[in-house]
PDB file of C-alpha atoms in Angstrom:
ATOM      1  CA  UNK L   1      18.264 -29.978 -60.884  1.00  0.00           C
ATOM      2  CA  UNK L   2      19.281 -27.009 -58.851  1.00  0.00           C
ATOM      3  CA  UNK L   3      19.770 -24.887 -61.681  1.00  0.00           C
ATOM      4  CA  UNK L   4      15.816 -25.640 -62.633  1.00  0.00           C
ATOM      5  CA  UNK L   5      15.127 -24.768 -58.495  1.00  0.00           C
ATOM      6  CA  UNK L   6      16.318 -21.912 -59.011  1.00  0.00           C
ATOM      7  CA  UNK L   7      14.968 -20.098 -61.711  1.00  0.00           C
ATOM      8  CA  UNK L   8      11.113 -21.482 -60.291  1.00  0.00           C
ATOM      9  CA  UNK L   9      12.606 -19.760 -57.122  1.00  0.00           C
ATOM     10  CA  UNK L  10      13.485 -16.937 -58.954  1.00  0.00           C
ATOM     11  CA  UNK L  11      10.277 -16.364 -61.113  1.00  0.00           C
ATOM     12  CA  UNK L  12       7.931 -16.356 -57.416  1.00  0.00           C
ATOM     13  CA  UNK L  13      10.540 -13.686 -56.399  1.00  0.00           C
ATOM     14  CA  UNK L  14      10.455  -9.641 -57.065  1.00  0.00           C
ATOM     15  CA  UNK L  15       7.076 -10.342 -59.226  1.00  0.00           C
ATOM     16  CA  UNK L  16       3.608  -8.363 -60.021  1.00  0.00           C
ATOM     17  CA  UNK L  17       0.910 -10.413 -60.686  1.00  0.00           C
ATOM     18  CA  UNK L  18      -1.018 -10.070 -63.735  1.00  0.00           C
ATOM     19  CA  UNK L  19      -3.938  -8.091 -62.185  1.00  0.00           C
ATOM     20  CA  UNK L  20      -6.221  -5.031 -62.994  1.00  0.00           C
ATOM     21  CA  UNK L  21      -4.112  -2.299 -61.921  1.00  0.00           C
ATOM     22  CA  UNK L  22      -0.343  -3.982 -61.461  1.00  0.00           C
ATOM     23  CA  UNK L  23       2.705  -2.708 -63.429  1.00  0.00           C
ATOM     24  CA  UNK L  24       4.557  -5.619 -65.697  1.00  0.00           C
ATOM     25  CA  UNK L  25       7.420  -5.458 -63.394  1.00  0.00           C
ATOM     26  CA  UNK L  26       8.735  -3.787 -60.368  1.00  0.00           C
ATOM     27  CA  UNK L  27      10.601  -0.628 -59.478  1.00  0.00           C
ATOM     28  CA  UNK L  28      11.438   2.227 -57.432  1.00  0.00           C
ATOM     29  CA  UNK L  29       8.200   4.858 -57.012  1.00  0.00           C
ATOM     30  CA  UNK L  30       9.683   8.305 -55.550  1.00  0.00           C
ATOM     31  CA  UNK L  31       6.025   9.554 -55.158  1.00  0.00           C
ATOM     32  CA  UNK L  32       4.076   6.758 -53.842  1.00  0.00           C
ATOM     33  CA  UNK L  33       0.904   8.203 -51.579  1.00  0.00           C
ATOM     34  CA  UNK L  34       0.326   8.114 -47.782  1.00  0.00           C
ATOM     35  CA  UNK L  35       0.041   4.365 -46.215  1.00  0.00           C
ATOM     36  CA  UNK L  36       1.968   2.856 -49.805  1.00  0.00           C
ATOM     37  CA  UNK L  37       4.906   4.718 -49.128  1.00  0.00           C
ATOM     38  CA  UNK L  38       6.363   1.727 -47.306  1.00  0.00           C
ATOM     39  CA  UNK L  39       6.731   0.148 -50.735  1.00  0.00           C
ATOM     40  CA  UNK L  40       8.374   2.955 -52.619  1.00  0.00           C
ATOM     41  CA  UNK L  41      12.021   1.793 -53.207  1.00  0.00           C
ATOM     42  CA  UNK L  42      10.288  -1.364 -55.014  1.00  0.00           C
ATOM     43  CA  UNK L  43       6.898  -1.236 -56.008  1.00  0.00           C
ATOM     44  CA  UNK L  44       4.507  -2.934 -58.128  1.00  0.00           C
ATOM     45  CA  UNK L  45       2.202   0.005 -57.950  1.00  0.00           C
ATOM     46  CA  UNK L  46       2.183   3.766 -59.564  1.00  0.00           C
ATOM     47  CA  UNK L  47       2.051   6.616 -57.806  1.00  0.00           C
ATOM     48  CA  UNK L  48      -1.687   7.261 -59.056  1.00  0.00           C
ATOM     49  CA  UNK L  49      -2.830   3.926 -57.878  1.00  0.00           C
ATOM     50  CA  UNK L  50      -1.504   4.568 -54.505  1.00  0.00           C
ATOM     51  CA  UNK L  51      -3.113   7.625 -54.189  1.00  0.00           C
ATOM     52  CA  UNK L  52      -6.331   6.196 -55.191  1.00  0.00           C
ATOM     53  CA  UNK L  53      -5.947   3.244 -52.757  1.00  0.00           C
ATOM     54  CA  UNK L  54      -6.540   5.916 -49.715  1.00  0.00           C
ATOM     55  CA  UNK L  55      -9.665   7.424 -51.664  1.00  0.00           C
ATOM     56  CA  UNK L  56     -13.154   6.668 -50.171  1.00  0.00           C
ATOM     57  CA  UNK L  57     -14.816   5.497 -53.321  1.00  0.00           C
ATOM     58  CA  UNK L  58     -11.831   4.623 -55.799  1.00  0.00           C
ATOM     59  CA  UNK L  59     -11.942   4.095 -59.349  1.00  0.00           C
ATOM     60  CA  UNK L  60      -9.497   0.899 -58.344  1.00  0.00           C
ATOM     61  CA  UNK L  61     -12.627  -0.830 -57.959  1.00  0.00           C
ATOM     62  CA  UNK L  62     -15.768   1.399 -57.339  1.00  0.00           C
ATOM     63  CA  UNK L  63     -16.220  -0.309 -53.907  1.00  0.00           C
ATOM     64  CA  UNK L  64     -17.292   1.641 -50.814  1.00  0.00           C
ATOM     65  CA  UNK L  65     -15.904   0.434 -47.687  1.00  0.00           C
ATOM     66  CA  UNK L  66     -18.954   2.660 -46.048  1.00  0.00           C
ATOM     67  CA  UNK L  67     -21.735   0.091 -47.310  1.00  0.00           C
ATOM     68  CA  UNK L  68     -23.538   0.045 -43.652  1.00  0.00           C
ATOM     69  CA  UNK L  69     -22.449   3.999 -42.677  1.00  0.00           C
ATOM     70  CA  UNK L  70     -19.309   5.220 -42.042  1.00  0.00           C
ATOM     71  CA  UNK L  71     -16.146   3.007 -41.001  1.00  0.00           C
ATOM     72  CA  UNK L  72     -14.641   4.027 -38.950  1.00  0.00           C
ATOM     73  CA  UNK L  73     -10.754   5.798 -39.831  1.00  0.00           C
ATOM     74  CA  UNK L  74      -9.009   3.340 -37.249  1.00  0.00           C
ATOM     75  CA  UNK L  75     -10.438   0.460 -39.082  1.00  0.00           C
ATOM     76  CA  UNK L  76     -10.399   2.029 -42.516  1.00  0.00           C
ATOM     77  CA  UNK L  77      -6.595   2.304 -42.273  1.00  0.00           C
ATOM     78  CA  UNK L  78      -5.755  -1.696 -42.517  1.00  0.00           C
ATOM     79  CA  UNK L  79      -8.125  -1.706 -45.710  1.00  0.00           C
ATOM     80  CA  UNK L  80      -6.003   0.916 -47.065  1.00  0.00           C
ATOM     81  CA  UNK L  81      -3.150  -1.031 -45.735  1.00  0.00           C
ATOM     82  CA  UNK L  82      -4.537  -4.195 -47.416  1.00  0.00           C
ATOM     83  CA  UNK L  83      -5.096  -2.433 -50.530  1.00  0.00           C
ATOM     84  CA  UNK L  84      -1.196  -1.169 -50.219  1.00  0.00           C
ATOM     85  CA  UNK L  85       0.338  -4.429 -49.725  1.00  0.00           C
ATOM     86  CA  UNK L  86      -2.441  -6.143 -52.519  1.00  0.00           C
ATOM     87  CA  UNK L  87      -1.078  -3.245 -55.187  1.00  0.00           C
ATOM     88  CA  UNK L  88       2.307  -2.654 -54.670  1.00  0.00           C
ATOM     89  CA  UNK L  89       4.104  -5.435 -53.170  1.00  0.00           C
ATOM     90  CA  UNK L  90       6.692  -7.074 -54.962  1.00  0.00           C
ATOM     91  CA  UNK L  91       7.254  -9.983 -52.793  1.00  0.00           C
ATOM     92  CA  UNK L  92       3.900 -12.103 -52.727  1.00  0.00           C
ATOM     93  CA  UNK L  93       4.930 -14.545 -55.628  1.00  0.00           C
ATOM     94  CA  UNK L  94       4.758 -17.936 -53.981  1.00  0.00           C
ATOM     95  CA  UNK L  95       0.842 -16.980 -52.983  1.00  0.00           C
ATOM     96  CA  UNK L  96       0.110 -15.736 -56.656  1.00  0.00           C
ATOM     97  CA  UNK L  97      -2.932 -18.198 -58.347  1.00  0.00           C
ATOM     98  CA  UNK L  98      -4.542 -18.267 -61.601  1.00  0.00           C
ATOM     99  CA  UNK L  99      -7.654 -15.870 -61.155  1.00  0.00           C
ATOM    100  CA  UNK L 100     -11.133 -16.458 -62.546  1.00  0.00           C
ATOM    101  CA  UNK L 101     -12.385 -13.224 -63.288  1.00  0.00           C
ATOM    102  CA  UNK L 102     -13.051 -11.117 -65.761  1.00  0.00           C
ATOM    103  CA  UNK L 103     -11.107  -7.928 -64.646  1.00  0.00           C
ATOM    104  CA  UNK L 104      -7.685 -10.068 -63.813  1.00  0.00           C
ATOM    105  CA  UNK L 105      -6.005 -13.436 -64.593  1.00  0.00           C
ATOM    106  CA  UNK L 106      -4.040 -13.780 -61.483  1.00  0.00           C
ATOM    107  CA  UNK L 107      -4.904 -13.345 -57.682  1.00  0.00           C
ATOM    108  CA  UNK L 108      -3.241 -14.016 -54.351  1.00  0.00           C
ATOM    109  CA  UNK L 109      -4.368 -16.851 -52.167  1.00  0.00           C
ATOM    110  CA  UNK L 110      -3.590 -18.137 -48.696  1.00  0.00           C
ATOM    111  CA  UNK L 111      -0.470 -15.666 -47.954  1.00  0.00           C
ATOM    112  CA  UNK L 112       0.330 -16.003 -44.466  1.00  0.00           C
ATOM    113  CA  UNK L 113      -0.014 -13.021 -42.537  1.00  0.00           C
ATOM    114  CA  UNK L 114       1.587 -12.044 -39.078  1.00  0.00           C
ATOM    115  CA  UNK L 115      -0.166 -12.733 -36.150  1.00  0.00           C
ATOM    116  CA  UNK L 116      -0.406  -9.119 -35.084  1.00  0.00           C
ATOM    117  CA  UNK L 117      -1.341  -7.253 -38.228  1.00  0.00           C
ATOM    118  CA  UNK L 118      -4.698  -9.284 -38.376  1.00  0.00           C
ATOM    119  CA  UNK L 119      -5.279  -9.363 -34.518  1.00  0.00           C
ATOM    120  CA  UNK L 120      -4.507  -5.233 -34.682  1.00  0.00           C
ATOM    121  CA  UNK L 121      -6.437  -5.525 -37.855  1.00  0.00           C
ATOM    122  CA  UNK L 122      -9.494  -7.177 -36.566  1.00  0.00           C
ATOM    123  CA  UNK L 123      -9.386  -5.395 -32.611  1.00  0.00           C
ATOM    124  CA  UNK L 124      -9.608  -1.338 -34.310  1.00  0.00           C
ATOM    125  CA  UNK L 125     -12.967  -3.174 -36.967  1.00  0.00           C
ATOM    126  CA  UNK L 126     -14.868  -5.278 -34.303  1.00  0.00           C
ATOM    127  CA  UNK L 127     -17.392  -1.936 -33.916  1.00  0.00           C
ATOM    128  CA  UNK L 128     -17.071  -1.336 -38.090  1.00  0.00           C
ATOM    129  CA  UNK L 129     -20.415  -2.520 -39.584  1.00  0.00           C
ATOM    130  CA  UNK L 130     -20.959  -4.815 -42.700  1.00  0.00           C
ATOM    131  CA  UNK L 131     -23.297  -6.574 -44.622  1.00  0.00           C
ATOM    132  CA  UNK L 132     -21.273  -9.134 -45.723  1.00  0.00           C
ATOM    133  CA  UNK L 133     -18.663 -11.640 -44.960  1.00  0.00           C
ATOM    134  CA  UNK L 134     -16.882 -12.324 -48.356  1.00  0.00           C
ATOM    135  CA  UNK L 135     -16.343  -9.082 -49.780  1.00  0.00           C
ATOM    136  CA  UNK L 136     -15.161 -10.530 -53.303  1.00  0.00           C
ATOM    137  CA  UNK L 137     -18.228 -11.045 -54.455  1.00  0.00           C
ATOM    138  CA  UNK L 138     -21.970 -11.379 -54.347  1.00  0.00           C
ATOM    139  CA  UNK L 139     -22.433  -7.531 -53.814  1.00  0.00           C
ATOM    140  CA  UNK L 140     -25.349  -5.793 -55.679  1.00  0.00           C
ATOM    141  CA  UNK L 141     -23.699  -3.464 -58.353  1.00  0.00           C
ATOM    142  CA  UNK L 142     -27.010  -1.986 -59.986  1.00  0.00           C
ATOM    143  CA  UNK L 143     -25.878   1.533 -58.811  1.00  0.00           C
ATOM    144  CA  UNK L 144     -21.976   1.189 -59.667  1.00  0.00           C
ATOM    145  CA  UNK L 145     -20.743   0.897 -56.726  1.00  0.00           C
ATOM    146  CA  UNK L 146     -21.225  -2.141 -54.164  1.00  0.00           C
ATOM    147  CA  UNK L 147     -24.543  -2.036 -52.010  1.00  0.00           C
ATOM    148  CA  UNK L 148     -25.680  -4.874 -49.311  1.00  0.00           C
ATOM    149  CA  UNK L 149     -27.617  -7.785 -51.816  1.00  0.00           C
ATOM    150  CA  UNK L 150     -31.342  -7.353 -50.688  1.00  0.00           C
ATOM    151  CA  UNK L 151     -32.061  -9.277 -47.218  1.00  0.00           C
ATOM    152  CA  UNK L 152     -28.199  -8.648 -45.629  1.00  0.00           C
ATOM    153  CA  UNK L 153     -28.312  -7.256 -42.157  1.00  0.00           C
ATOM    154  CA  UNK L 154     -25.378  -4.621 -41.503  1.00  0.00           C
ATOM    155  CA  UNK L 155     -24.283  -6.211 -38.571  1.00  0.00           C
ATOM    156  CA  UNK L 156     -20.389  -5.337 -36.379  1.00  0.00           C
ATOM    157  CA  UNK L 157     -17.563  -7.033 -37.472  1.00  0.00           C
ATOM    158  CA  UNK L 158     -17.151  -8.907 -34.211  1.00  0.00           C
ATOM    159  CA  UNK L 159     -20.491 -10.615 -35.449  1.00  0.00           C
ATOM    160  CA  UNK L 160     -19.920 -11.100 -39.221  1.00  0.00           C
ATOM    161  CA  UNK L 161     -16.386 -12.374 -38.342  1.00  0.00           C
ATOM    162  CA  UNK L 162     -16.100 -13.939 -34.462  1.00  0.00           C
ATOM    163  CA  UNK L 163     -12.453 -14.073 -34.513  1.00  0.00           C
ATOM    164  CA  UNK L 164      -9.610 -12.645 -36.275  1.00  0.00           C
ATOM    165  CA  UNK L 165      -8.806 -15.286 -38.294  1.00  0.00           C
ATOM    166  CA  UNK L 166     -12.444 -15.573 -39.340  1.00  0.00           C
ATOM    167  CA  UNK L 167     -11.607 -12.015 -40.795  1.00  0.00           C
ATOM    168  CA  UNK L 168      -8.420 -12.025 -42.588  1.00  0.00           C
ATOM    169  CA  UNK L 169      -9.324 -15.420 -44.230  1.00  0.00           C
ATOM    170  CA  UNK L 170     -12.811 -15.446 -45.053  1.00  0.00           C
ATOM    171  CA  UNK L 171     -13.142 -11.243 -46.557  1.00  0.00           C
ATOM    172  CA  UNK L 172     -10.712 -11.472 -49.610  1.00  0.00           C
ATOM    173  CA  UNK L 173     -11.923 -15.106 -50.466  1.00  0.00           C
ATOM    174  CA  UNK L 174      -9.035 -16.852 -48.726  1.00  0.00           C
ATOM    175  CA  UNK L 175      -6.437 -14.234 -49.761  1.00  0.00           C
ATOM    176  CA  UNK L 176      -4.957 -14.498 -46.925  1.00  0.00           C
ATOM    177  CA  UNK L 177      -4.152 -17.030 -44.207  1.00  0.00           C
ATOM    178  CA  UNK L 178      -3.904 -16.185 -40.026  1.00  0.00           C
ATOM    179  CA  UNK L 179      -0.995 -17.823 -38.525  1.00  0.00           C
ATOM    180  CA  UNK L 180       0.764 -17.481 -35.191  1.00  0.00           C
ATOM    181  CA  UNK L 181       4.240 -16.434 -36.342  1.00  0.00           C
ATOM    182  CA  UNK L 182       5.156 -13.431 -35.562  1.00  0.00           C
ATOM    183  CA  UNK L 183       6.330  -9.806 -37.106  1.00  0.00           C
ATOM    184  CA  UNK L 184      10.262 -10.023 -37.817  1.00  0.00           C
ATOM    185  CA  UNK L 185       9.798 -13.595 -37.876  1.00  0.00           C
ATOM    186  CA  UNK L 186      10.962 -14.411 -41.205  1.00  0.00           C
ATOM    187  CA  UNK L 187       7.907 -16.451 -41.623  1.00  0.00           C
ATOM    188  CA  UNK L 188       5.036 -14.317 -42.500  1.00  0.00           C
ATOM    189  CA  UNK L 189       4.244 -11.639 -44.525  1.00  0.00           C
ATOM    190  CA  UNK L 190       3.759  -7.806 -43.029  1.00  0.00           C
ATOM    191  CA  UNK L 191       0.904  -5.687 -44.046  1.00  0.00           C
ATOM    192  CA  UNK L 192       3.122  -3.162 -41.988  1.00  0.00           C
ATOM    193  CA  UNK L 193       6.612  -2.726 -41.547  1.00  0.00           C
ATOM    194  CA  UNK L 194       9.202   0.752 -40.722  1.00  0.00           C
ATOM    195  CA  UNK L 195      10.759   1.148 -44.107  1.00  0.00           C
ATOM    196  CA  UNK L 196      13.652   2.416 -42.630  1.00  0.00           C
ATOM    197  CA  UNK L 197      14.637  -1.130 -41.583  1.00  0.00           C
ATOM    198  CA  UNK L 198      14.239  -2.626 -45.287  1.00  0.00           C
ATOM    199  CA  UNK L 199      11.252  -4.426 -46.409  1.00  0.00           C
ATOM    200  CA  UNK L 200      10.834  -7.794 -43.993  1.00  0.00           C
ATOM    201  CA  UNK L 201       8.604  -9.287 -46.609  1.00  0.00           C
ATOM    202  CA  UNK L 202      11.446 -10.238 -49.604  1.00  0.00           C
ATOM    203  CA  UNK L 203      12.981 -12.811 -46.654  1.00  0.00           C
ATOM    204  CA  UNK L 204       9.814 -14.211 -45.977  1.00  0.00           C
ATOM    205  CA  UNK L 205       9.044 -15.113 -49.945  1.00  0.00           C
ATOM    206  CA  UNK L 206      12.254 -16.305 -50.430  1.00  0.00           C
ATOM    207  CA  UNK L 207      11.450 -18.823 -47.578  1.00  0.00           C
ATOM    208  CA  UNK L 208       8.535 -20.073 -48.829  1.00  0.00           C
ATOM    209  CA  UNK L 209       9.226 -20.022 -52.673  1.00  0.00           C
TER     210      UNK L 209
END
């Protein structure tokens, strides 16, 4: 029985899902861009997505984070971040799902995030301004690119999404979950972490898987 534990353990850990832009397996990157370079020594992403993950308007997925004017680059810098962790990390395996969409077969749902990267996350976009608060989906796409659906007030953040949980679980479709453990816990994953002290994250899968 512990043999079969083990290799389900060991097929959740060191994965990529099965997603639009996600290499078959992970693997060092030596020239992964800006905010991604966290995930270099072990990535799930190439160096081209990584770069594009920082762009304004990125073929990854057309979408403009600037739907109601400009966010803001304090708040624009965890979306990157998200975008980072949601492309290259190798270590979100337990919280991979089957997907529904045409564009990829597998998704990541309810992955527990520290405490402090969605509080930071949601204190520097209180004053950012959307339309919307599920961001997966019922955008209008006539031009290309995702526009508020006819009728959505742009309204702040601290509106659309009251606390920080409301944020971090309710924008990527339940992607993520809030919890109250903390960074260096062992317990929840990092959207942010010093690279120099090793990726937290691999600990906290192997908990959970």
């Amino acid at each position: 029985a512990t043999a079969a534990v083990t290799v389900t353990q060991d097929s959740l850990l060191n994965v990529c899902m099965d997603a639009k832009h996600h290499k078959t397996e992970p693997g060092p990157e030596g020239q992964l861009y800006g905010q991604c370079i966290l995930w270099k020594d072990n990535a799930c992403c190439t160096a081209n997505t990584s770069l594009e993950a920082h762009q304004d308007q990125s073929y990854l997925y057309n979408f403009n984070w600037d739907h109601c004017g400009a966010m803001p680059e304090k708040c624009k810098r965890h979306f990157i971040q998200d975008m980072c962790l949601y492309e290259c990390s190798p270590n979100l395996g337990p919280w991979i799902d089957q997907a529904d969409s045409s564009w990829r077969k597998e998704r990541i749902r309810d992955v527990p995030l520290c405490q402090e990267d969605c509080e930071q996350w949601w204190e520097d976009c209180q004053d950012a301004v959307t339309c919307k608060v599920n961001w997966h989906k019922g955008w209008n796409w006539t031009t290309g690119t995702n526009q508020c659906p006819k009728g959505a007030m742009c309204q702040k953040f601290k509106f659309v999404f009251p606390t920080a949980a409301a944020l971090c679980e309710q924008i990527w479709s339940g992607s993520y979950r809030y919890t109250s453990h903390h960074r260096g816990s062992g317990r929840c994953i990092q959207m942010w972490f010093d690279p120099m002290q090793g990726n937290p994250n691999a600990v906290v899968a192997q908990y959970y898987a």
